[in-house]
Each structure stands twice: as structure tokens, then as C-alpha cells.
């Protein structure tokens, strides 16, 4: 059943500011808006560029649903950045062997919303060696994105990390007793900081279940994600799946 999340402007601005400072726009860039307005990524597609005076191309649904037309639109409109789920990234990469030369302006690719597989990340790296692929993790309850891992030319093991927390965000991996898990040990992800929503609309029971008091900072709140992960030796987080049987349908 769909849940209404009561997000706040502060969370969106915190996420925007992190992206603006970490991956600043250059003069003449062009972004695109193609995501359903019911999906949190549309916030960045629309307001992230416009608040910095960067042009946004609105791509029609029929072109998004046809990978050939989508690639032609991205090329003809000289789009320099795109936000997309890994499943759409895979479809785009399968359209042309010379995709890198067909999309010379599209330098920054951002993937989120689903776990990206190692084979897909390696395929992107092989086909687009001069481009940057950024793997983001988050949800509507935390205003989209709270961790980041830049794939680039980095090496990774059996899964692609979701990285480290962004600005003004804390991520804990806790066991069933709400104790911090050691490096390499599985735990549930709990998120705190400026990105947290107020809770669920007209769902006080679910809000109290998922938005809990922060045991480390009295008066603060953590979001209980239901996602599992573990820390690697270098400090990046690996996503290990769900602790329940939640299924995502149409975003």
C-alpha cells in the first residue's frame, strides 16, 4: 500500500547543497526531467538545476519508454547530467556499442532507487571510461539520498558499495539490541540528520514504529530503514538487501 511521506524543505535543500558543492555545475550544463512526480528523484531533476540557473529539458514519457528515442533526445538536447534507476541505465547501455561517442556531453550519470549490480557497473565503466557514475542510496523518508559512492575507475568486490553519508547526515548499522555492529558484520541501517521527514501522513502508528528516538543523541530521531548492510574496512557501506519482504512497484 502506498505511504504518504511528510517531507520538509530542509531535507531537500540539504541534499541539493551537498550535490551543488560535491559535484558543482559548470556554465552551459543541461539537465533533464523524466521521472514521475510520485518518485522522490524528480525533486532533484526539477529544482536541483533550476535553483542554480541551469537549464532543464523535460523529456516526454513516450521517449523515456523507448531507449532509442531517449538516447537521441539526450544527444540532440546536449544533456550533461542524468538521474536514473539501474534498470533504465542497463537498457540505455544496450542501445549502441558506441554510446560514449553518441553522448559526448553526458558526463555525469547518477543512479539510485535500486541496487546496482557489479556487472552493470563494470559494463558502464568499460563503455563510458571518461564519464562519472555516482551510486546514491536513500528513500522518500530521508528526502531521497543519504549516502554516495562514486564508481569512476575504482575497484570493488562482489557488490557495489552505497558509500558514505552526505552532509549533515549520520548512518548507523545496528544489531537487534540497537548496538553498533563491527566492521564486516551485518546490521540494519538507521539514518539521522537534516534529511529526515516528519513521518507518514495520517499513519501515526507506522511513524512511531519507523521514526524512533536516537539512542546516541537524546532529543534526536532515527529512521529505521529495514535495509541491511555492513561496513567495509575503508569505511564504505555495502547494501545487503531487506530484512522483510517489501516489494517496490512503479517506484
CSV table of C-alpha atoms in Angstrom, one decimal:
chain,number,residue,atom,x,y,z
A,1,UNK,CA,0.0,0.0,0.0
A,2,UNK,CA,1.4,3.4,-0.9
A,3,UNK,CA,2.6,5.6,2.0
A,4,UNK,CA,2.4,9.4,2.1
A,5,UNK,CA,5.7,10.8,3.4
A,6,UNK,CA,5.7,14.3,5.0
A,7,UNK,CA,9.0,15.6,3.7
A,8,UNK,CA,10.4,19.0,4.7
A,9,UNK,CA,12.2,21.7,2.7
A,10,UNK,CA,15.2,21.5,4.9
A,11,UNK,CA,15.9,17.9,3.8
A,12,UNK,CA,15.6,18.7,0.1
A,13,UNK,CA,17.9,21.8,0.5
A,14,UNK,CA,20.5,19.8,2.4
A,15,UNK,CA,20.6,17.2,-0.3
A,16,UNK,CA,20.8,19.9,-3.0
A,17,UNK,CA,23.5,21.7,-1.3
A,18,UNK,CA,25.6,18.6,-0.9
A,19,UNK,CA,25.3,17.9,-4.6
A,20,UNK,CA,26.0,21.5,-5.6
A,21,UNK,CA,29.2,21.5,-3.5
A,22,UNK,CA,30.4,18.0,-4.3
A,23,UNK,CA,29.6,18.0,-8.0
A,24,UNK,CA,29.2,21.7,-8.9
A,25,UNK,CA,27.6,22.7,-12.1
A,26,UNK,CA,29.6,24.2,-14.9
A,27,UNK,CA,28.5,27.0,-17.1
A,28,UNK,CA,26.4,25.8,-20.0
A,29,UNK,CA,25.3,22.5,-18.5
A,30,UNK,CA,21.9,21.0,-19.2
A,31,UNK,CA,19.9,18.5,-17.1
A,32,UNK,CA,16.7,16.6,-17.9
A,33,UNK,CA,13.5,15.8,-16.1
A,34,UNK,CA,12.0,12.4,-17.0
A,35,UNK,CA,11.0,10.8,-13.6
A,36,UNK,CA,7.4,10.5,-12.4
A,37,UNK,CA,6.5,13.2,-9.9
A,38,UNK,CA,5.5,10.5,-7.5
A,39,UNK,CA,9.1,9.4,-7.2
A,40,UNK,CA,11.5,11.4,-5.0
A,41,UNK,CA,14.2,11.7,-7.6
A,42,UNK,CA,12.0,14.1,-9.5
A,43,UNK,CA,12.7,16.8,-6.8
A,44,UNK,CA,16.4,16.9,-7.8
A,45,UNK,CA,15.7,16.7,-11.5
A,46,UNK,CA,13.5,19.8,-11.3
A,47,UNK,CA,14.8,22.0,-8.6
A,48,UNK,CA,18.4,21.0,-8.3
A,49,UNK,CA,19.4,22.6,-11.6
A,50,UNK,CA,16.8,25.4,-11.7
A,51,UNK,CA,17.8,26.8,-8.3
A,52,UNK,CA,21.3,27.2,-9.8
A,53,UNK,CA,20.2,28.7,-13.1
A,54,UNK,CA,20.9,25.5,-15.1
A,55,UNK,CA,18.6,24.6,-18.0
A,56,UNK,CA,16.3,21.6,-17.6
A,57,UNK,CA,14.9,19.6,-20.6
A,58,UNK,CA,11.6,17.9,-20.0
A,59,UNK,CA,11.5,14.5,-21.7
A,60,UNK,CA,8.1,13.1,-22.7
A,61,UNK,CA,7.1,9.7,-21.3
A,62,UNK,CA,7.0,8.1,-24.8
A,63,UNK,CA,10.6,8.9,-25.3
A,64,UNK,CA,11.7,7.7,-21.9
A,65,UNK,CA,9.9,4.4,-22.6
A,66,UNK,CA,11.8,3.9,-25.9
A,67,UNK,CA,15.5,3.7,-25.3
A,68,UNK,CA,16.4,4.6,-28.9
A,69,UNK,CA,14.3,7.8,-28.7
A,70,UNK,CA,15.7,8.6,-25.3
A,71,UNK,CA,19.3,8.4,-26.4
A,72,UNK,CA,18.5,10.6,-29.4
A,73,UNK,CA,16.8,13.1,-27.2
A,74,UNK,CA,19.7,13.2,-24.7
A,75,UNK,CA,22.1,13.7,-27.6
A,76,UNK,CA,20.2,16.3,-29.5
A,77,UNK,CA,19.5,18.4,-26.4
A,78,UNK,CA,23.1,18.1,-25.2
A,79,UNK,CA,22.2,16.8,-21.8
A,80,UNK,CA,25.2,16.8,-19.4
A,81,UNK,CA,23.7,15.1,-16.3
A,82,UNK,CA,21.1,12.4,-15.8
A,83,UNK,CA,19.4,10.7,-12.8
A,84,UNK,CA,18.1,7.2,-13.4
A,85,UNK,CA,17.4,3.8,-11.9
A,86,UNK,CA,19.9,1.0,-12.7
A,87,UNK,CA,17.3,-0.9,-14.7
A,88,UNK,CA,17.0,2.1,-17.1
A,89,UNK,CA,20.8,2.5,-17.2
A,90,UNK,CA,21.1,-1.1,-18.3
A,91,UNK,CA,18.6,-0.6,-21.1
A,92,UNK,CA,20.4,2.6,-22.3
A,93,UNK,CA,23.8,0.9,-22.3
A,94,UNK,CA,22.3,-1.9,-24.5
A,95,UNK,CA,21.2,0.5,-27.3
A,96,UNK,CA,24.5,1.2,-29.0
A,97,UNK,CA,28.1,-0.1,-28.8
A,98,UNK,CA,29.4,3.4,-29.4
A,99,UNK,CA,27.2,5.1,-26.8
A,100,UNK,CA,30.1,7.1,-25.4
A,101,UNK,CA,30.7,8.9,-28.7
A,102,UNK,CA,26.9,9.4,-29.2
A,103,UNK,CA,26.6,11.1,-25.9
A,104,UNK,CA,29.7,13.2,-25.6
A,105,UNK,CA,28.1,15.9,-23.4
A,106,UNK,CA,26.6,13.5,-20.9
A,107,UNK,CA,29.4,13.4,-18.4
A,108,UNK,CA,27.7,12.8,-15.0
A,109,UNK,CA,25.4,9.8,-14.5
A,110,UNK,CA,23.6,9.3,-11.2
A,111,UNK,CA,21.9,6.0,-10.3
A,112,UNK,CA,19.6,5.5,-7.4
A,113,UNK,CA,16.3,3.8,-6.4
A,114,UNK,CA,17.6,0.2,-6.9
A,115,UNK,CA,20.7,-1.7,-6.1
A,116,UNK,CA,23.2,-1.5,-8.9
A,117,UNK,CA,24.9,-4.8,-9.8
A,118,UNK,CA,28.6,-5.3,-10.2
A,119,UNK,CA,28.2,-6.4,-13.8
A,120,UNK,CA,26.2,-3.3,-14.7
A,121,UNK,CA,28.8,-1.0,-13.0
A,122,UNK,CA,31.6,-2.7,-14.9
A,123,UNK,CA,29.7,-2.5,-18.2
A,124,UNK,CA,29.3,1.2,-17.7
A,125,UNK,CA,33.0,1.6,-16.8
A,126,UNK,CA,34.0,-0.3,-19.9
A,127,UNK,CA,31.7,1.6,-22.3
A,128,UNK,CA,32.0,5.1,-20.7
A,129,UNK,CA,35.6,5.3,-19.5
A,130,UNK,CA,35.6,9.1,-19.4
A,131,UNK,CA,32.3,9.5,-17.6
A,132,UNK,CA,31.4,9.5,-13.9
A,133,UNK,CA,28.8,7.1,-12.4
A,134,UNK,CA,27.6,8.0,-8.9
A,135,UNK,CA,25.7,5.4,-6.8
A,136,UNK,CA,23.3,7.0,-4.3
A,137,UNK,CA,21.2,5.4,-1.6
A,138,UNK,CA,18.2,6.6,0.3
A,139,UNK,CA,14.4,6.8,0.3
A,140,UNK,CA,11.5,9.2,0.4
A,141,UNK,CA,11.6,9.1,4.3
A,142,UNK,CA,15.1,10.7,4.1
A,143,UNK,CA,14.5,13.0,1.2
A,144,UNK,CA,16.0,10.8,-1.4
A,145,UNK,CA,19.7,10.3,-0.9
A,146,UNK,CA,21.8,9.9,2.2
A,147,UNK,CA,24.9,8.0,1.0
A,148,UNK,CA,27.1,8.3,-2.0
A,149,UNK,CA,29.7,6.2,-3.8
A,150,UNK,CA,31.4,7.4,-7.0
A,151,UNK,CA,32.2,4.4,-9.1
A,152,UNK,CA,34.5,6.0,-11.7
A,153,UNK,CA,37.6,3.8,-12.1
A,154,UNK,CA,37.5,2.5,-8.6
A,155,UNK,CA,37.7,-1.3,-8.0
A,156,UNK,CA,35.1,-3.0,-5.9
A,157,UNK,CA,34.4,-6.6,-4.8
A,158,UNK,CA,31.3,-8.7,-5.1
A,159,UNK,CA,28.9,-5.8,-4.7
A,160,UNK,CA,28.9,-2.1,-5.4
A,161,UNK,CA,29.0,-0.1,-2.2
A,162,UNK,CA,26.5,2.6,-1.4
A,163,UNK,CA,29.4,4.7,0.1
A,164,UNK,CA,29.4,7.2,2.9
A,165,UNK,CA,26.9,9.7,4.4
A,166,UNK,CA,26.4,13.0,2.7
A,167,UNK,CA,26.4,16.4,4.5
A,168,UNK,CA,24.6,16.7,7.9
A,169,UNK,CA,23.6,13.0,7.8
A,170,UNK,CA,24.5,10.1,10.1
A,171,UNK,CA,24.1,6.4,9.2
A,172,UNK,CA,24.3,3.7,11.9
A,173,UNK,CA,24.5,-0.1,11.4
A,174,UNK,CA,22.8,-1.6,14.5
A,175,UNK,CA,22.0,-5.1,15.6
A,176,UNK,CA,18.8,-6.4,17.2
A,177,UNK,CA,19.8,-4.9,20.5
A,178,UNK,CA,20.4,-1.4,19.0
A,179,UNK,CA,24.2,-1.9,19.4
A,180,UNK,CA,26.7,-0.8,16.8
A,181,UNK,CA,27.9,-3.6,14.6
A,182,UNK,CA,31.7,-4.1,14.0
A,183,UNK,CA,33.2,-3.7,10.5
A,184,UNK,CA,32.1,-6.6,8.3
A,185,UNK,CA,29.2,-7.6,10.4
A,186,UNK,CA,25.6,-7.3,9.1
A,187,UNK,CA,23.3,-4.8,10.7
A,188,UNK,CA,20.2,-2.7,9.9
A,189,UNK,CA,20.7,0.8,8.6
A,190,UNK,CA,19.4,3.6,10.7
A,191,UNK,CA,19.5,7.2,9.4
A,192,UNK,CA,19.6,10.5,11.2
A,193,UNK,CA,20.2,14.1,10.4
A,194,UNK,CA,18.7,17.0,8.4
A,195,UNK,CA,17.2,14.8,5.7
A,196,UNK,CA,14.6,13.1,7.9
A,197,UNK,CA,10.9,13.6,7.1
A,198,UNK,CA,8.4,14.3,9.8
A,199,UNK,CA,6.8,10.9,9.3
A,200,UNK,CA,3.9,9.3,7.4
A,201,UNK,CA,0.8,11.2,6.6
A,202,UNK,CA,-2.1,10.0,8.8
A,203,UNK,CA,-0.1,7.0,9.9
A,204,UNK,CA,0.9,7.7,13.5
A,205,UNK,CA,1.3,4.0,14.2
A,206,UNK,CA,3.8,3.5,11.4
A,207,UNK,CA,5.6,6.8,12.1
A,208,UNK,CA,6.2,5.7,15.7
A,209,UNK,CA,7.4,2.3,14.5
A,210,UNK,CA,9.9,3.6,11.9
A,211,UNK,CA,10.9,7.1,13.3
A,212,UNK,CA,12.4,6.3,16.6
A,213,UNK,CA,14.3,8.2,19.3
A,214,UNK,CA,18.1,8.4,18.6
A,215,UNK,CA,19.8,6.3,21.4
A,216,UNK,CA,23.1,8.2,20.8
A,217,UNK,CA,21.7,11.8,20.7
A,218,UNK,CA,18.8,12.5,23.1
A,219,UNK,CA,16.1,14.5,21.5
A,220,UNK,CA,17.0,13.5,18.0
A,221,UNK,CA,15.3,10.9,15.7
A,222,UNK,CA,16.5,8.0,13.6
A,223,UNK,CA,14.7,6.4,10.7
A,224,UNK,CA,14.6,2.6,10.8
A,225,UNK,CA,15.1,1.7,7.2
A,226,UNK,CA,14.5,-2.0,7.2
A,227,UNK,CA,17.6,-2.3,4.9
A,228,UNK,CA,20.6,-4.4,5.8
A,229,UNK,CA,24.3,-3.6,5.3
A,230,UNK,CA,27.8,-3.7,6.7
A,231,UNK,CA,30.8,-1.5,6.9
A,232,UNK,CA,33.9,-2.3,4.8
A,233,UNK,CA,37.4,-1.8,6.1
A,234,UNK,CA,37.8,1.6,4.3
A,235,UNK,CA,34.5,2.9,5.7
A,236,UNK,CA,32.2,2.4,2.8
A,237,UNK,CA,28.8,0.7,3.4
A,238,UNK,CA,27.7,-2.3,1.5
A,239,UNK,CA,23.9,-2.8,0.9
A,240,UNK,CA,22.9,-6.4,1.6
A,241,UNK,CA,19.1,-6.3,1.0
A,242,UNK,CA,15.9,-6.1,3.0
A,243,UNK,CA,15.1,-7.5,6.4
A,244,UNK,CA,11.5,-8.0,5.3
A,245,UNK,CA,9.7,-8.9,2.0
A,246,UNK,CA,8.9,-5.4,0.8
A,247,UNK,CA,8.5,-5.2,-2.9
A,248,UNK,CA,8.8,-2.0,-4.9
A,249,UNK,CA,6.1,-1.4,-7.5
A,250,UNK,CA,6.4,1.5,-10.0
A,251,UNK,CA,8.8,3.5,-7.7
